[in-house]
Amino acid sequence: MSHPIIYIIGETINGEPIYSSDKTKNNVQRVLREIWNHRPDHDPPTWKDFFDYMYSHQMFMVAEDERVETIMEQVICLILGKRLCWTSIDEINPMKIEPNMEDIVEEFFHRLEPVTYDEIESEEEEIEESEEVTKRKEKVAEVQQILDEIMETKDQKVDQGKYLALCNLLRDVHQG
């Protein structure tokens, strides 16, 4: 079984990569061909026609693999050069589809560099490690806050509640 060719087509607002594949490209081109076949050249379809077709054929989520999921609106926004966080689908829907859109899609994917499944897994592991480091830093900050509160009291003693909280936080940091 051959795996699809995977590309990073953009990033989310948080900087996480958005993956897509050659199967997505083929689906987009197939739908473009299909909706253009039912329209005369002087009356081009709109992106609403495109999305209506996709939804009616339940193609709104392109998921070839559990590691690669792409929402079709994201793919189209990026192909059209629109910024994801600033572009509403309501802005794209009324736009006419260019007659050479299949070629534009081909060129868009042609400019991208393929990534391997190993690279995808490596990036996911880096994100998980980064999140783990952030959690550990937050717990250390909580320990520091408790110690600061103790030092601000007159007798500077640790009561049982603060002692248990410190023990739990330090255990979490140690195990993390």
Short mmCIF file of C-alpha atoms in Angstrom, two decimals:
data_model
loop_
_atom_site.label_atom_id
_atom_site.label_comp_id
_atom_site.label_asym_id
_atom_site.label_seq_id
_atom_site.Cartn_x
_atom_site.Cartn_y
_atom_site.Cartn_z
CA MET A 1 0.00 0.00 0.00
CA SER A 2 1.45 3.35 -0.96
CA HIS A 3 1.10 6.32 1.32
CA PRO A 4 -0.04 9.67 -0.04
CA ILE A 5 2.57 12.38 -0.48
CA ILE A 6 2.23 14.74 2.50
CA TYR A 7 2.91 18.48 2.44
CA ILE A 8 2.92 21.26 5.01
CA ILE A 9 0.55 23.73 3.36
CA GLY A 10 0.46 26.39 6.09
CA GLU A 11 0.30 27.01 9.82
CA THR A 12 -2.45 27.50 12.36
CA ILE A 13 -2.68 30.68 14.42
CA ASN A 14 -0.62 28.87 17.07
CA GLY A 15 2.13 28.10 14.58
CA GLU A 16 1.30 24.40 14.29
CA PRO A 17 1.70 22.97 10.79
CA ILE A 18 -1.32 22.21 8.61
CA TYR A 19 -0.75 19.06 6.59
CA SER A 20 -2.36 18.04 3.35
CA SER A 21 -1.66 15.44 0.74
CA ASP A 22 -1.64 14.77 -2.95
CA LYS A 23 -5.00 13.03 -2.45
CA THR A 24 -6.42 16.34 -1.23
CA LYS A 25 -5.01 18.05 -4.31
CA ASN A 26 -6.59 15.38 -6.52
CA ASN A 27 -9.95 15.77 -4.75
CA VAL A 28 -9.93 19.55 -5.17
CA GLN A 29 -9.07 19.23 -8.85
CA ARG A 30 -11.72 16.55 -9.39
CA VAL A 31 -14.44 18.71 -7.79
CA LEU A 32 -13.33 21.75 -9.79
CA ARG A 33 -13.55 19.71 -12.99
CA GLU A 34 -16.95 18.36 -11.99
CA ILE A 35 -18.55 21.72 -11.19
CA TRP A 36 -17.03 23.36 -14.29
CA ASN A 37 -18.47 20.56 -16.45
CA HIS A 38 -21.97 21.64 -15.44
CA ARG A 39 -21.47 25.35 -16.10
CA PRO A 40 -20.96 27.33 -19.31
CA ASP A 41 -17.71 29.26 -19.61
CA HIS A 42 -19.52 32.60 -19.47
CA ASP A 43 -21.11 31.68 -16.09
CA PRO A 44 -18.29 30.46 -13.83
CA PRO A 45 -19.11 28.63 -10.60
CA THR A 46 -18.44 30.22 -7.23
CA TRP A 47 -16.61 28.78 -4.27
CA LYS A 48 -20.05 28.29 -2.67
CA ASP A 49 -20.82 25.88 -5.52
CA PHE A 50 -17.56 24.12 -4.79
CA PHE A 51 -18.27 23.77 -1.04
CA ASP A 52 -21.91 22.78 -1.65
CA TYR A 53 -20.68 19.97 -3.90
CA MET A 54 -18.10 18.88 -1.33
CA TYR A 55 -20.64 18.86 1.50
CA SER A 56 -23.23 17.03 -0.57
CA HIS A 57 -20.61 14.36 -1.25
CA GLN A 58 -19.37 14.45 2.36
CA MET A 59 -15.87 15.57 1.42
CA PHE A 60 -15.59 18.50 3.86
CA MET A 61 -12.95 16.74 5.95
CA VAL A 62 -10.14 15.13 4.06
CA ALA A 63 -8.62 12.46 6.30
CA GLU A 64 -6.46 9.96 4.49
CA ASP A 65 -4.65 8.91 7.62
CA GLU A 66 -5.08 9.48 11.35
CA ARG A 67 -1.92 11.63 11.28
CA VAL A 68 -3.09 13.93 8.47
CA GLU A 69 -6.41 15.72 8.67
CA THR A 70 -7.23 18.74 6.60
CA ILE A 71 -10.36 20.85 6.61
CA MET A 72 -11.19 21.75 3.03
CA GLU A 73 -11.87 25.41 3.85
CA GLN A 74 -8.29 25.68 5.16
CA VAL A 75 -6.90 24.18 1.96
CA ILE A 76 -8.89 26.54 -0.27
CA CYS A 77 -8.02 29.61 1.83
CA LEU A 78 -4.34 28.79 1.57
CA ILE A 79 -4.51 28.06 -2.18
CA LEU A 80 -6.23 31.43 -2.68
CA GLY A 81 -3.53 33.13 -0.61
CA LYS A 82 -5.91 34.10 2.19
CA ARG A 83 -4.84 34.23 5.82
CA LEU A 84 -6.72 31.63 7.84
CA CYS A 85 -7.37 33.67 10.95
CA TRP A 86 -8.60 36.71 9.01
CA THR A 87 -10.61 35.13 6.25
CA SER A 88 -14.24 34.20 6.65
CA ILE A 89 -15.75 31.54 4.43
CA ASP A 90 -18.46 34.14 3.72
CA GLU A 91 -15.74 36.20 1.99
CA ILE A 92 -14.70 33.27 -0.21
CA ASN A 93 -18.12 31.81 -1.07
CA PRO A 94 -19.24 34.50 -3.55
CA MET A 95 -15.88 34.60 -5.36
CA LYS A 96 -15.95 33.26 -8.93
CA ILE A 97 -13.68 30.29 -9.61
CA GLU A 98 -11.05 30.98 -12.24
CA PRO A 99 -11.24 28.74 -15.32
CA ASN A 100 -7.61 27.73 -14.78
CA MET A 101 -8.07 26.94 -11.08
CA GLU A 102 -7.00 23.31 -11.55
CA ASP A 103 -3.64 24.59 -12.78
CA ILE A 104 -3.40 27.01 -9.85
CA VAL A 105 -4.02 24.11 -7.43
CA GLU A 106 -1.37 22.05 -9.22
CA GLU A 107 1.13 24.91 -9.00
CA PHE A 108 0.34 25.51 -5.32
CA PHE A 109 1.12 21.90 -4.42
CA HIS A 110 4.08 21.78 -6.81
CA ARG A 111 5.80 24.62 -4.87
CA LEU A 112 5.53 22.69 -1.58
CA GLU A 113 8.15 20.30 -0.30
CA PRO A 114 6.94 16.86 0.73
CA VAL A 115 7.47 15.67 4.30
CA THR A 116 7.73 12.12 5.56
CA TYR A 117 5.63 10.44 8.21
CA ASP A 118 8.77 10.35 10.38
CA GLU A 119 9.04 14.15 10.13
CA ILE A 120 5.39 14.54 11.09
CA GLU A 121 5.85 12.28 14.12
CA SER A 122 9.04 14.13 15.08
CA GLU A 123 7.23 17.49 14.95
CA GLU A 124 4.36 16.10 17.03
CA GLU A 125 6.83 14.79 19.61
CA GLU A 126 8.55 18.19 19.77
CA ILE A 127 5.17 19.87 20.39
CA GLU A 128 4.37 17.36 23.16
CA GLU A 129 7.81 17.88 24.74
CA SER A 130 7.35 21.64 24.57
CA GLU A 131 3.95 21.37 26.27
CA GLU A 132 5.48 19.13 28.97
CA VAL A 133 8.27 21.65 29.64
CA THR A 134 5.67 24.42 29.94
CA LYS A 135 3.65 22.38 32.45
CA ARG A 136 6.75 21.69 34.53
CA LYS A 137 7.69 25.38 34.53
CA GLU A 138 4.16 26.27 35.68
CA LYS A 139 4.42 23.80 38.57
CA VAL A 140 7.82 25.19 39.60
CA ALA A 141 6.30 28.68 39.54
CA GLU A 142 3.52 27.45 41.85
CA VAL A 143 6.15 26.05 44.25
CA GLN A 144 7.94 29.41 44.22
CA GLN A 145 4.66 31.23 44.88
CA ILE A 146 3.88 29.02 47.90
CA LEU A 147 7.40 29.52 49.29
CA ASP A 148 7.10 33.30 48.78
CA GLU A 149 3.79 33.30 50.66
CA ILE A 150 5.39 31.39 53.54
CA MET A 151 8.30 33.83 53.69
CA GLU A 152 5.88 36.77 53.84
CA THR A 153 4.21 35.48 57.00
CA LYS A 154 5.40 36.54 60.45
CA ASP A 155 6.42 33.10 61.70
CA GLN A 156 7.57 31.75 58.27
CA LYS A 157 6.31 28.24 59.04
CA VAL A 158 4.85 25.68 56.65
CA ASP A 159 1.37 24.51 57.66
CA GLN A 160 0.13 21.04 56.69
CA GLY A 161 -1.89 22.29 53.68
CA LYS A 162 1.05 24.13 52.13
CA TYR A 163 3.36 21.21 52.90
CA LEU A 164 1.05 18.79 51.04
CA ALA A 165 0.68 21.23 48.13
CA LEU A 166 4.47 21.56 47.87
CA CYS A 167 4.96 17.80 48.05
CA ASN A 168 2.40 17.20 45.29
CA LEU A 169 3.85 19.89 43.04
CA LEU A 170 7.42 18.68 43.51
CA ARG A 171 6.34 15.08 42.89
CA ASP A 172 4.65 16.16 39.64
CA VAL A 173 7.77 18.06 38.55
CA HIS A 174 9.98 15.07 39.38
CA GLN A 175 7.75 12.58 37.52
CA GLY A 176 7.11 14.89 34.56
#
